[in-house]
Structure formats: C-alpha cells, structure tokens
XYZ file of C-alpha atoms in Angstrom:
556
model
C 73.509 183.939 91.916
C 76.649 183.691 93.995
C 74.975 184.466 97.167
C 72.193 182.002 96.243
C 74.805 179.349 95.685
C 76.408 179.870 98.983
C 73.255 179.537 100.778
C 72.578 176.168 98.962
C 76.012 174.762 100.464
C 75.173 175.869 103.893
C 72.040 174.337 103.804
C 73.737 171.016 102.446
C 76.022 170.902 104.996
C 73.901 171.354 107.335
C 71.401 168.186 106.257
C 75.059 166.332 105.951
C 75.621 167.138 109.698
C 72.026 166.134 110.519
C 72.418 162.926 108.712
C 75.963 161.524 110.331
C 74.500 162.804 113.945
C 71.216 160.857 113.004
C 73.578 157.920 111.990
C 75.549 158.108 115.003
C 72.494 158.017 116.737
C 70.654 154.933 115.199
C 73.925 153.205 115.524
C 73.913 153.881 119.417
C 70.322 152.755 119.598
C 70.674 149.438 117.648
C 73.805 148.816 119.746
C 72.186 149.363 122.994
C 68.907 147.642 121.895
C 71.429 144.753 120.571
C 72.208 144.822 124.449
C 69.521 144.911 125.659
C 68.928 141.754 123.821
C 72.036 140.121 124.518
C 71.079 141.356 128.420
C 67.511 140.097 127.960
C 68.615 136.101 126.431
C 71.216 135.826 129.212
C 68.450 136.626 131.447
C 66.101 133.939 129.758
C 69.059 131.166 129.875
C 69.681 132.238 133.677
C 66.197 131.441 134.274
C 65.972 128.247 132.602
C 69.268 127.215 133.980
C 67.808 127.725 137.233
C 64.042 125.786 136.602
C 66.332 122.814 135.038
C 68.659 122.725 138.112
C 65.317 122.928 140.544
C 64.209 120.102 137.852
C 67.375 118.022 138.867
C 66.914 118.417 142.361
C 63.473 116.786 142.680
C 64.472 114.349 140.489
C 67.297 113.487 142.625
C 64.881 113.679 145.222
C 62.451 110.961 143.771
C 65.881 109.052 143.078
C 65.987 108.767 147.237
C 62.496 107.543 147.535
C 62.453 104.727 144.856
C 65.989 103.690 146.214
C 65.404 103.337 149.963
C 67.864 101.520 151.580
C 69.949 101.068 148.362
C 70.895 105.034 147.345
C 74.208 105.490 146.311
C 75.480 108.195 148.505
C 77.726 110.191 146.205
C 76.081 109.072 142.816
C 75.352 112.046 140.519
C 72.030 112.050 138.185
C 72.300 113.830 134.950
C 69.549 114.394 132.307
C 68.170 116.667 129.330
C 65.632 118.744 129.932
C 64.077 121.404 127.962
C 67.185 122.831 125.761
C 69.162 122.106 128.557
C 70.829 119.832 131.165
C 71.090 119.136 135.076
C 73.657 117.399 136.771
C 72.639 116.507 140.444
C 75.066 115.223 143.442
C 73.833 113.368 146.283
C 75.800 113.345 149.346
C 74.970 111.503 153.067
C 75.004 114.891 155.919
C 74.050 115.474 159.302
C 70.865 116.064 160.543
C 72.942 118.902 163.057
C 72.987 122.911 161.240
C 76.327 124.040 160.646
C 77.376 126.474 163.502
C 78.196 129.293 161.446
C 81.807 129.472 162.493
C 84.685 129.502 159.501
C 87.903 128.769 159.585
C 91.504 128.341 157.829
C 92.232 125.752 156.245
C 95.728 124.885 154.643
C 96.390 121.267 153.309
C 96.171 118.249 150.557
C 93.617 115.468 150.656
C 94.036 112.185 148.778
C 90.743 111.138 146.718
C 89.512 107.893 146.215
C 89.084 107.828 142.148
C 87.190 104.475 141.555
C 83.662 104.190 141.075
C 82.527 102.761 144.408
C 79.745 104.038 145.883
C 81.487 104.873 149.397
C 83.574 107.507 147.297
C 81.883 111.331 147.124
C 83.755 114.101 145.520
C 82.253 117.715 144.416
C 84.106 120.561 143.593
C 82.462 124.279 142.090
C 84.865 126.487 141.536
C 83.855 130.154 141.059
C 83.620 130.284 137.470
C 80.992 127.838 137.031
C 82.841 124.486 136.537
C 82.163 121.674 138.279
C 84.099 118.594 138.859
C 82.445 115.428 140.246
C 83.965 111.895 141.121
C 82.782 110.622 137.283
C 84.895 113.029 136.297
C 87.458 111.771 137.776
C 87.287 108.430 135.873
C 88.418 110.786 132.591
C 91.760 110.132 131.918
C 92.146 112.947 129.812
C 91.116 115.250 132.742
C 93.019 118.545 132.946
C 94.403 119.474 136.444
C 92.909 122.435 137.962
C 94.303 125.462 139.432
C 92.088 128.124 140.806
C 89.411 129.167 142.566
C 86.393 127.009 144.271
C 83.455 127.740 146.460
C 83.330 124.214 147.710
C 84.834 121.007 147.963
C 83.078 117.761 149.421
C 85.537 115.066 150.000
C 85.162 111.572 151.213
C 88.891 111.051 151.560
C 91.178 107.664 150.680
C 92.854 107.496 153.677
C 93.377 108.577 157.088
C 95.873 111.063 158.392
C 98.856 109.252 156.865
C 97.063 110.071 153.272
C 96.176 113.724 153.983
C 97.902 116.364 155.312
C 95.730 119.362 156.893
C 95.394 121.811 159.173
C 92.413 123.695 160.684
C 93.295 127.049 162.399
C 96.824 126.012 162.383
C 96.204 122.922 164.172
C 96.746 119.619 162.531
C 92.951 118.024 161.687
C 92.622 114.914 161.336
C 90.364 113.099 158.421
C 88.523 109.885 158.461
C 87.645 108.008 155.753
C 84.920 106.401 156.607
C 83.299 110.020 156.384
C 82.613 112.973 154.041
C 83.798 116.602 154.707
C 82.437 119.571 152.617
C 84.682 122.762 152.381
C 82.794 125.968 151.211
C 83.622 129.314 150.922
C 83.006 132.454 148.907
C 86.280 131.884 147.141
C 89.333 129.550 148.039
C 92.296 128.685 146.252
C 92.150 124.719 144.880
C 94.381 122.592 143.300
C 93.131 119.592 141.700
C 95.547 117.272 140.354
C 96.701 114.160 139.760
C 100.178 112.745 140.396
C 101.236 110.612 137.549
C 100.508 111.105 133.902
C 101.783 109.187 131.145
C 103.965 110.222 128.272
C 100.731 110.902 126.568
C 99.502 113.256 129.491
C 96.971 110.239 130.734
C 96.036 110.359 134.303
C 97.217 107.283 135.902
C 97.774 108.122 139.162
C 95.920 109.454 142.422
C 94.016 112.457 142.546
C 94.922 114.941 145.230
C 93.227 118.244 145.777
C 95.022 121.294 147.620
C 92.871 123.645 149.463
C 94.337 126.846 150.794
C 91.646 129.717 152.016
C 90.388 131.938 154.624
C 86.877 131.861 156.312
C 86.243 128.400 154.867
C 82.938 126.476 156.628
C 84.067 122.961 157.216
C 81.417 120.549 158.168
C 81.487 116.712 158.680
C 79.011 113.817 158.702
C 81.442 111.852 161.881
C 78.218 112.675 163.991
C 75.989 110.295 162.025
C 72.198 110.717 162.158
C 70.497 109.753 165.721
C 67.278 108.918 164.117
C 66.489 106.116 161.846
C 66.677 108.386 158.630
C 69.125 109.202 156.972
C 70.355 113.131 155.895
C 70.962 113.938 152.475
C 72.368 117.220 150.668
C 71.513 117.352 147.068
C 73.645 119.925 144.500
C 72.209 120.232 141.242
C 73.410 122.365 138.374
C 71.377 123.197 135.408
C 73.162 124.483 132.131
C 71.243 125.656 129.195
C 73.976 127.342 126.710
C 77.177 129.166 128.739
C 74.584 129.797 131.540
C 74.654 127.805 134.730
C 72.751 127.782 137.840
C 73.340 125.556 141.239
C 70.255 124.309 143.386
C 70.951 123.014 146.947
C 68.598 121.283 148.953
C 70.371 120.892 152.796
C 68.767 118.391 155.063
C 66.580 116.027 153.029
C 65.298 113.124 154.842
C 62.059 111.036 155.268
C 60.163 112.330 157.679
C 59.371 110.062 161.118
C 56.290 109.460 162.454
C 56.781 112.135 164.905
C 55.576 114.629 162.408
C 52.250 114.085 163.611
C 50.203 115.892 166.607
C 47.587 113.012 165.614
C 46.938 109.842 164.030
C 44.572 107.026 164.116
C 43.634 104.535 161.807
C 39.903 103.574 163.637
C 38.268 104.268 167.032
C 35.030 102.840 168.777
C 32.949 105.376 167.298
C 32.400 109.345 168.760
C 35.314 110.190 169.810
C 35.155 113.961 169.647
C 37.858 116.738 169.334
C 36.334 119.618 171.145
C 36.814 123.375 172.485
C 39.608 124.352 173.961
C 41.596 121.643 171.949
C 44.846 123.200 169.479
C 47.291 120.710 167.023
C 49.827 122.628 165.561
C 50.981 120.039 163.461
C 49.439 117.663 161.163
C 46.180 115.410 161.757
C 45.093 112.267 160.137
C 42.752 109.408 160.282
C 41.714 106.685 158.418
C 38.006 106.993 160.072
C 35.873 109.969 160.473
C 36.973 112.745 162.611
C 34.437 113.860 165.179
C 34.292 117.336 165.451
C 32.393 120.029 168.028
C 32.970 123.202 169.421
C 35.745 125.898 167.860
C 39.345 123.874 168.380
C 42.029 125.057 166.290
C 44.120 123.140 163.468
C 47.411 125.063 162.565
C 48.543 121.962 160.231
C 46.591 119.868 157.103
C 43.433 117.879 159.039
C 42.619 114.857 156.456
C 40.453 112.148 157.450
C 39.984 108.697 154.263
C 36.346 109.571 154.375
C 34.396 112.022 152.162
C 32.739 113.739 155.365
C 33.451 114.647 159.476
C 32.015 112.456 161.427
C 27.731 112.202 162.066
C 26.817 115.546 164.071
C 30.059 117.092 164.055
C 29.950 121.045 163.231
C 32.145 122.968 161.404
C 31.158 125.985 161.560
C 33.479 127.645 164.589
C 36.330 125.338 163.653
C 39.748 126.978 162.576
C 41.139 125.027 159.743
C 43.916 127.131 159.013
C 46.090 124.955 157.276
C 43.351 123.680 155.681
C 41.751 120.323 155.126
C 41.438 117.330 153.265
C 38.560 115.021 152.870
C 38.558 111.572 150.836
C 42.485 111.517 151.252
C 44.643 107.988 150.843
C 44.849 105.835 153.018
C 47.971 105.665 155.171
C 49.580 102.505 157.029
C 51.820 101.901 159.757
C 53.477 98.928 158.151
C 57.035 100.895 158.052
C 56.863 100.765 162.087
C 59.536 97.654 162.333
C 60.042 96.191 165.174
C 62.796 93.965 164.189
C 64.379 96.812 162.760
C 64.529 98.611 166.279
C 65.557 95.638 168.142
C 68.363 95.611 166.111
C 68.972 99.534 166.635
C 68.716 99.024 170.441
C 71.800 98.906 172.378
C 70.170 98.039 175.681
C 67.753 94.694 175.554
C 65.907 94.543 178.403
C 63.151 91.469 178.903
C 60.206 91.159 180.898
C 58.387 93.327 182.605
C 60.376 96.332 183.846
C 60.196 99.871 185.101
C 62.319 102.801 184.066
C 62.559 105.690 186.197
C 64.573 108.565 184.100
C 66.450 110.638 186.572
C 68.529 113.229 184.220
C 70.813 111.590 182.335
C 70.882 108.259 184.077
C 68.086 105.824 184.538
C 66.892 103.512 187.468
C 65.634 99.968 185.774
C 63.879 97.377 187.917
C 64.423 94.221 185.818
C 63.713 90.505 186.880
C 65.562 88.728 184.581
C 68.454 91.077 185.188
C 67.977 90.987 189.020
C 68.004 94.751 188.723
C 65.990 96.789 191.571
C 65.979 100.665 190.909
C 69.687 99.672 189.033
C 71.325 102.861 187.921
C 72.431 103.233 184.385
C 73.585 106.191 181.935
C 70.989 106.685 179.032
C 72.648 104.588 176.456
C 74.817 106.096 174.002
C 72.459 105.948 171.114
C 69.500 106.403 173.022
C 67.810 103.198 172.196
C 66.034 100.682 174.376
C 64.075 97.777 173.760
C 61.897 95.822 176.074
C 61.406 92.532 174.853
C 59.068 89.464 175.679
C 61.371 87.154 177.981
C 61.013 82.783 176.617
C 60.519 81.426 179.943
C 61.018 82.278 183.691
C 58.132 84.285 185.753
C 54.728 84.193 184.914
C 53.164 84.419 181.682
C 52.214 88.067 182.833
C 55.850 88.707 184.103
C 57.013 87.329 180.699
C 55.968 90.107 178.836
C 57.588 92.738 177.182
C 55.942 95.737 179.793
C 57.461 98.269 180.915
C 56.473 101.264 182.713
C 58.093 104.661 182.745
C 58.164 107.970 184.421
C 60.727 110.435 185.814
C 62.593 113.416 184.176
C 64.992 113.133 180.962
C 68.064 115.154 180.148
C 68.802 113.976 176.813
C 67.410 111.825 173.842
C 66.180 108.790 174.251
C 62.799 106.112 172.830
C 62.120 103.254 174.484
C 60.349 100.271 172.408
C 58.327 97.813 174.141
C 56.834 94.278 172.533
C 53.691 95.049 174.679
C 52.703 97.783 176.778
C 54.007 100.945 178.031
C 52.546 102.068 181.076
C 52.935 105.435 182.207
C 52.870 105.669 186.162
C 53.856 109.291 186.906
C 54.713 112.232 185.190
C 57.191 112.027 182.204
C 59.003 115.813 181.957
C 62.664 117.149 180.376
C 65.446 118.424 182.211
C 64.963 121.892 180.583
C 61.443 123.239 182.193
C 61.295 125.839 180.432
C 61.433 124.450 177.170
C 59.265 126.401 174.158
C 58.312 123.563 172.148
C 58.621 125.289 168.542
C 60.662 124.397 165.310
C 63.268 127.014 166.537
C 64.261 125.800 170.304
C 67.585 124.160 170.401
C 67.072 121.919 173.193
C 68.092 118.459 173.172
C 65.533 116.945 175.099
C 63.277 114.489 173.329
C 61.534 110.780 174.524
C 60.163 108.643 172.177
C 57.457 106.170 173.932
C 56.842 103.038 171.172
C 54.550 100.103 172.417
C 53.663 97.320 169.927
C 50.475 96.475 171.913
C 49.041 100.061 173.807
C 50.433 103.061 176.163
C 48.467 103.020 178.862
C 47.861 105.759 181.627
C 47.718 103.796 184.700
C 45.750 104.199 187.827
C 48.149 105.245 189.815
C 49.240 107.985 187.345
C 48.451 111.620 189.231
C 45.937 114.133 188.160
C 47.195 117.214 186.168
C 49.441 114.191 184.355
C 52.341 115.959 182.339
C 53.501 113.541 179.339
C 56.398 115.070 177.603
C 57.238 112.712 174.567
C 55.883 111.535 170.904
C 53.709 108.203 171.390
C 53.449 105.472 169.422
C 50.899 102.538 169.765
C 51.234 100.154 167.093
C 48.624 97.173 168.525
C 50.508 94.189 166.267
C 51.329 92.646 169.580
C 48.044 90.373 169.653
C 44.916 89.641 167.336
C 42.989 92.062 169.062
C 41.166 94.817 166.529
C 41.034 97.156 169.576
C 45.114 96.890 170.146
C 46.919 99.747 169.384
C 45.632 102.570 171.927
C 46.664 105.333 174.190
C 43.916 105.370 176.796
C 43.330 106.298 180.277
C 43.097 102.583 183.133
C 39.390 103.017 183.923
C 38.742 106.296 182.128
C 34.818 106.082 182.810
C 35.051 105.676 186.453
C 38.301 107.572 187.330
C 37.570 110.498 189.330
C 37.841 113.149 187.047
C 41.834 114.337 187.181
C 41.765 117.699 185.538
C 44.101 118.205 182.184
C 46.134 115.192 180.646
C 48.731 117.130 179.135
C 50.641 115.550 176.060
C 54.025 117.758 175.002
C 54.533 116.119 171.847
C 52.169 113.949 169.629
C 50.101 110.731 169.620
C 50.042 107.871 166.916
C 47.972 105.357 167.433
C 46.115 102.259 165.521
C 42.810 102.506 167.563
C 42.196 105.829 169.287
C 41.379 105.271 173.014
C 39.511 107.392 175.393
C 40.596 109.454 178.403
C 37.684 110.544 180.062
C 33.955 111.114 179.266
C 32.268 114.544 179.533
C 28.301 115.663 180.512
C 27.302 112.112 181.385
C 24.679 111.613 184.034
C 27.787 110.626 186.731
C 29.249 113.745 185.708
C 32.464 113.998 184.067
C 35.564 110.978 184.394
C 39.430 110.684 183.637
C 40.932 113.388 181.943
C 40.366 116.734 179.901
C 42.558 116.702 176.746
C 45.404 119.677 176.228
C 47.613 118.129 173.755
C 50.840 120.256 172.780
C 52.413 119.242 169.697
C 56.200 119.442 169.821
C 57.115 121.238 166.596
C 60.808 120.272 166.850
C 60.481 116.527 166.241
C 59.115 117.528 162.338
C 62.838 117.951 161.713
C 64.674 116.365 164.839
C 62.350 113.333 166.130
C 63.565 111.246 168.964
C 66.233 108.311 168.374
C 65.620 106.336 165.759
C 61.988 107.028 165.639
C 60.302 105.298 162.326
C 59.809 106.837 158.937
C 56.802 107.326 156.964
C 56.724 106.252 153.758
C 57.680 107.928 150.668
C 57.659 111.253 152.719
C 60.708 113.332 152.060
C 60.725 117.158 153.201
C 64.002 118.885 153.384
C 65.577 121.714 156.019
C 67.561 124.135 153.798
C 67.182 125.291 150.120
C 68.737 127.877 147.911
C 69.977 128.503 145.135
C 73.238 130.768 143.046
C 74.576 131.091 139.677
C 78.210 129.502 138.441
C-alpha cells in the first residue's frame, strides 16, 4: 500500500506540473493573441487615419475649385468623417521643385496671430501634434517645446521682426511671403511672449527653430503662369492614430495640356499615318481618323462615333478613348485678363524677331524698326488693336513672329499671329519630355487665327503651344491655325509643331492624293510634355481642372 501511495503522489505532481506549464502557456497565448489584437486595431485606425486624411485632401482640393479667385491661402478645412476627423492646410507655393539642398538654420520668427487670410502658419512636430494659425487664436494655448518636422511661416515682419540665419549667414524674411521649414526632426519653440496672471496668451507668438539639414523653401519666386501653386497638408485622426497627406504642386491646369483641340472644322479633316500626340486630344466635332497614328494620352471627341469612314482598326489608343464626352469651352481664355498681365503693350501691326534673350520689334506707332529689347521680365506681351493712325489694316492688332528664344515668353495678339520663319529655342537639343529642365517655352495666343504665311520656308520648325481663339470677328470660321494658300502651295515637306495646337476651328495645312498631287504641308506634330506642369507665361487655365505634381503621405 505504501508503495502504491507513493506512486499516486508522483503521478499528481506530475498532472500539477502539466497543469501550471499548460497555464503558463495559455496565458502567453492570450497575451500575445491580445497583441496581436492590439497590433491588428492600431493597424485598422492607421489605415483609416490615412483614407480620412486622403478624404481631407480632395476635399481641400474641391475647396480650390469652387473658390477660384477667392481661396483663402492659409485657411484650414476640418470635418468628420467616418469615426474620424481631417484637418487640411492650404498654403500658396511655387510652381519651381525644391533643389534638394538642406541647410542650418538657427533663429526666431515673429507670427502674425490674427485671423487674416494673408497669415499661414503650420507646425507638425514629431509626435503627431499639429499646430495651425486657428490655433493660435486659443488663448489658453500651451507653449511648445520640442521637436517638429516642419514649420510654414508667413512671418509679421521683416528682418527687424525676425532674427535668422541660414548656414551662418544672416537670411533675411519677407512678409509678404511664406517659408516652409522641414526636416526629419528639429528643435522648435513655440511661444508666446506675454501671458496674463491667469496664464492667457496676450501677446505675440514667436517660434524658435534650431536644426540641422533643414529644407527651406520660399514662394518670393511667385508663379510665372496665370495659375496659381498650392500645397495642401491634411491630417486624419481616428482615435490616438494620425496620418498626414501632402499634395505638392496643385494647380489648374493651362491650356497647354493639350497636343490637340478643336471645337469644329469644315468637315474631313483627317489624322493619318505617321501622325503621334503624346498628350491629350479633344474635340467638340467628330475626329476623322485613317491609317495606324498613335495616341499616348485620352482621345475624346462630344460625339457618340469617329468621324464617317474613319477606321479604327490599326489605331493605337493607348491611353484610351472617350466617345459622347462633355462639351468643353474656351470661355476662360481672357483677353482682358492678359492685357492686364502684359508688361509690354505693343499696338498695330508689328513684327517680333526673337534673337536669344532679346527681341527686335518693328512697331509703327512706336517708330520702332528692328528695335532691340530684353524679353520682358515676366514674359508677357500683348499686341493690341491701335484707335486711329495707319490704315484700317495697319490698325490691327497683327503681329508676326519668328527667330530663336532663350527663355519664357507668350505673346497675345487681338488678331492674327503670323508666323514668317522658323520659331526654335536656344537649347537645340532640347528632349521635349515631362523630365527636361529647360527653360525654354513660347506661348503663341491670337484672338482671331495663327497663320503660316507664304513666305514661311519648307521643313517649317514651330517650337511653341498655339492658341487660336477666333472671338476677334463674327466669323464662324475664326479661330484657326492654317497654312496661307495650303491647296496651291507647292508642297513644303513636314510642318513640324514642338508643342501643341488649340484652336476654335481646325484649319488645314496641305491636301494629300488630289488629282494636282499633294499641297502645303505634311503634319509631324510633337507635343511638348513639359508645359502639362510648366506651360508658358501666364498661359490660360482650363476650367475646374486641378492635377497636382507631388503626393505622399506619413504617420504623426
């Protein structure tokens, strides 16, 4: 019986040992699969954050197209959305990339508190906090000593108000424009310089940045064009969770974003073999199509098929294409408006001759004759009708232009452009893709038609974006870029476009198989892919067309 009894308390002990070390072990497993929960819901929130700041973005997006003119640069959306929130900064930038370079920066900046809309303020610091000139408006706003990834700053004052330096150099801020700090992680102080006995701000708000590869970009080089740049910060929360969205470069796009447009045409006017468009097509007609040319952007065309007789069959749509799309207008092209952009008013007729960065103008009502003059500063010129003086033909707002351009520059004209010889950039060898950096870019806008004239050579090269508008008379037929006697002109090889055509009424340049052989010009038309982001000078928007250059996103 003893030795029976001791066998019994081994054996118990041994299930007690099995039992803790199975206890041990289902306590492991329901803490790790606790973690794994825990792991799994901060995962969830970090998503949501991150669809609710995208959320706030595009809202603050559709906030730029209803406002137009009137967006407050430096207002910040909020909203609810799902079992969350987003709170979304908009801030004026330049249409320039930053360079890459970083720098030190050591220094205070005074910030402009009040709610006026000339006043931006952002800071992120990096433990998800983010301070924003509403904020500001709190009185019982803590100060704030830490870390920050970024700080954009329209500041009070000038240099007398802020005290910086840049590389150890002293740096000088303006406040008629915004700076944005960033950084992986610099040190910030944000405070305010008078509280009252009840620890009220009162006073100013001053923020101290100290750091080491800091990127400091400025918008003191304005935009060139006639839109306007906009960054966009959003943040979504959903619980402790937060997510930041940034969209870099939003801006309407210009009318430059097309290799083609046309609202109507005489009938047959075909795009055949041979021809390429690497950015978008449109009309508000049918498109004629024959042959295999190639579409590497959206082809849409108002009606519900291509035009009688056209084939389809060898054509490369590889963007795709739309049939039965809206109808699109050219009512944003203003005239006024670009008059009042110009800073060199030129009336009558006139020639330019570009030659580099200066240009040779033959003006009567100046009493200019090949008169030499830099491309204006903000490479705008307008030809306008003259009231009296000349003839009624010499009265008109003509102008013809050829020669070679080193720089940026559009020339507007209340009637017709007329292109005499070829029109080429400084920079021959220029690759015209979304990537090339240079700077050379024409913008040719005529209110009546652009006109290839007689005296134009054969092999024509035509390096700028084109823009025939045809409000200049009552005529339905206004509005063209065509080739001066295209059906009689010995035929003149390739008329080569670098850049894009818009146009109210297509025109012709040649004809092709026709009993007197072929006339005028073949068509090689080369759309410049660098004016979808970076048109010429104040080239006009489409509208309600926003795209943006930059977007990504981090967690807080």
């Amino acid at each position: 019986m003893k030795t029976a009894n001791r066998e019994s308390g081994v054996v118990l002990v041994a299930v007690v040992c099995l039992a803790a070390v199975a206890a041990v072990l289902a306590v492991g497993l329901l803490s790790e699969s606790g973690s794994q929960l825990k792991l799994a819901g901060r995962q969830t929130t970090m998503e949501q954050a991150f669809y609710i700041a995208e959320g706030g973005a595009e809202r603050a997006v559709a906030y730029i197209q209803r406002a137009g003119t009137n967006i407050i640069v430096g207002n910040t959306i909020t909203g609810l959305m799902g079992n969350g929130r987003f709170d979304a900064s908009i801030f004026g930038s330049t249409e320039t990339p930053d360079t890459g370079d970083t720098h030190t920066v050591a220094g205070r900046i005074n910030i402009n508190p009040n709610n006026s809309p000339e006043n931006e303020f952002l800071m992120l610091t990096t433990d998800g906090a983010s301070y924003n000139r509403d904020n500001l408006q709190d009185q019982d706003l803590a100060d704030y000593n830490g870390a920050a990834s970024l700080v954009h700053v329209k500041p009070k004052g000038n240099s007398d108000q802020t005290t910086l330096d840049v590389d150890g150099a002293s740096y000088t801020l303006d406040k008629n424009y915004a700076y944005t700090f960033s950084a992986v992680s610099m040190n910030v102080v944000l405070t305010n310089d008078n509280r009252n006995p009840q620890g009220k701000a009162v006073g100013k708000w001053w923020i101290y940045i100290n750091g080491n590869n800091v990127d400091l970009s400025d918008d003191s080089g304005g935009s060139s064009q006639a839109a306007q740049y906009y960054t966009i910060y959003s943040i979504g929360t959903v619980g402790t969770s937060r997510r930041l969205v940034i969209m870099e470069g939003v801006h309407q796009m210009s009318w430059a974003k097309y290799a083609m447009w046309y609202n109507d045409g005489p009938g047959a006017i075909w795009i055949r073999s041979g021809e390429r468009f690497d950015g978008p097509v449109h009309a508000n007609t049918y498109i004629y199509l024959q042959g295999d040319p190639v579409f590497n952007a959206l082809v849409s065309s108002t009606r519900s098929s291509w035009g009688s007789g056209s084939a389809t069959n060898n054509v490369d749509f590889n963007a795709g294409y739309l049939l039965s799309a809206p109808a699109q207008s050219m009512a944003s092209i203003n005239f006024p408006n670009l008059l009042a952009q110009s800073s060199m008013v030129i009336t009558g007729m006139s020639s330019i001759t570009m030659s580099g960065t200066n240009l040779r103008i033959t003006s009567w009502t100046r009493g200019w004759t090949n008169q030499e003059v830099a491309v204006p500063s903000n490479g705008m010129i307008y030809v306008q009708q003259a009231a009296s003086g000349g003839s009624s033909s010499t009265r008109k707002g003509t102008v013809s232009v050829g020669g070679v351009l080193d720089g940026r520059l559009s020339i507007v004209a209340e009637n017709n452009i007329q292109i005499t010889n070829h029109i080429t950039y400084a920079n021959t060898n220029i690759v015209l893709t979304a990537t090339n950096i240079t700077d050379d870019a024409l913008g040719l806008i005529a209110k009546q038609d652009v006109i290839v004239m007689d005296e134009a050579p054969d092999n024509l090269n035509i390096y700028a974006h084109i823009i025939a508008e045809g409000s200049a008379t009552s005529s339905s037929s206004d509005g063209s870029f065509y080739v001066e006697h295209y059906d009689s002109r010995d035929y003149s090889d390739l008329l080569n476009v670098y850049g894009g055509i818009v146009q109210y009424y297509r025109g012709a340049v040649g004809t092709f198989g026709g009993w007197g052989g072929d006339t005028g010009f073949s068509k090689n038309y080369i759309f410049d892919q660098r004016f979808t982001a970076n048109p010429p000078p104040y080239y006009p928007t489409v509208t309600n067309d926003y795209q943006w250059q930059g977007w990504r996103d981090k967690p807080l």
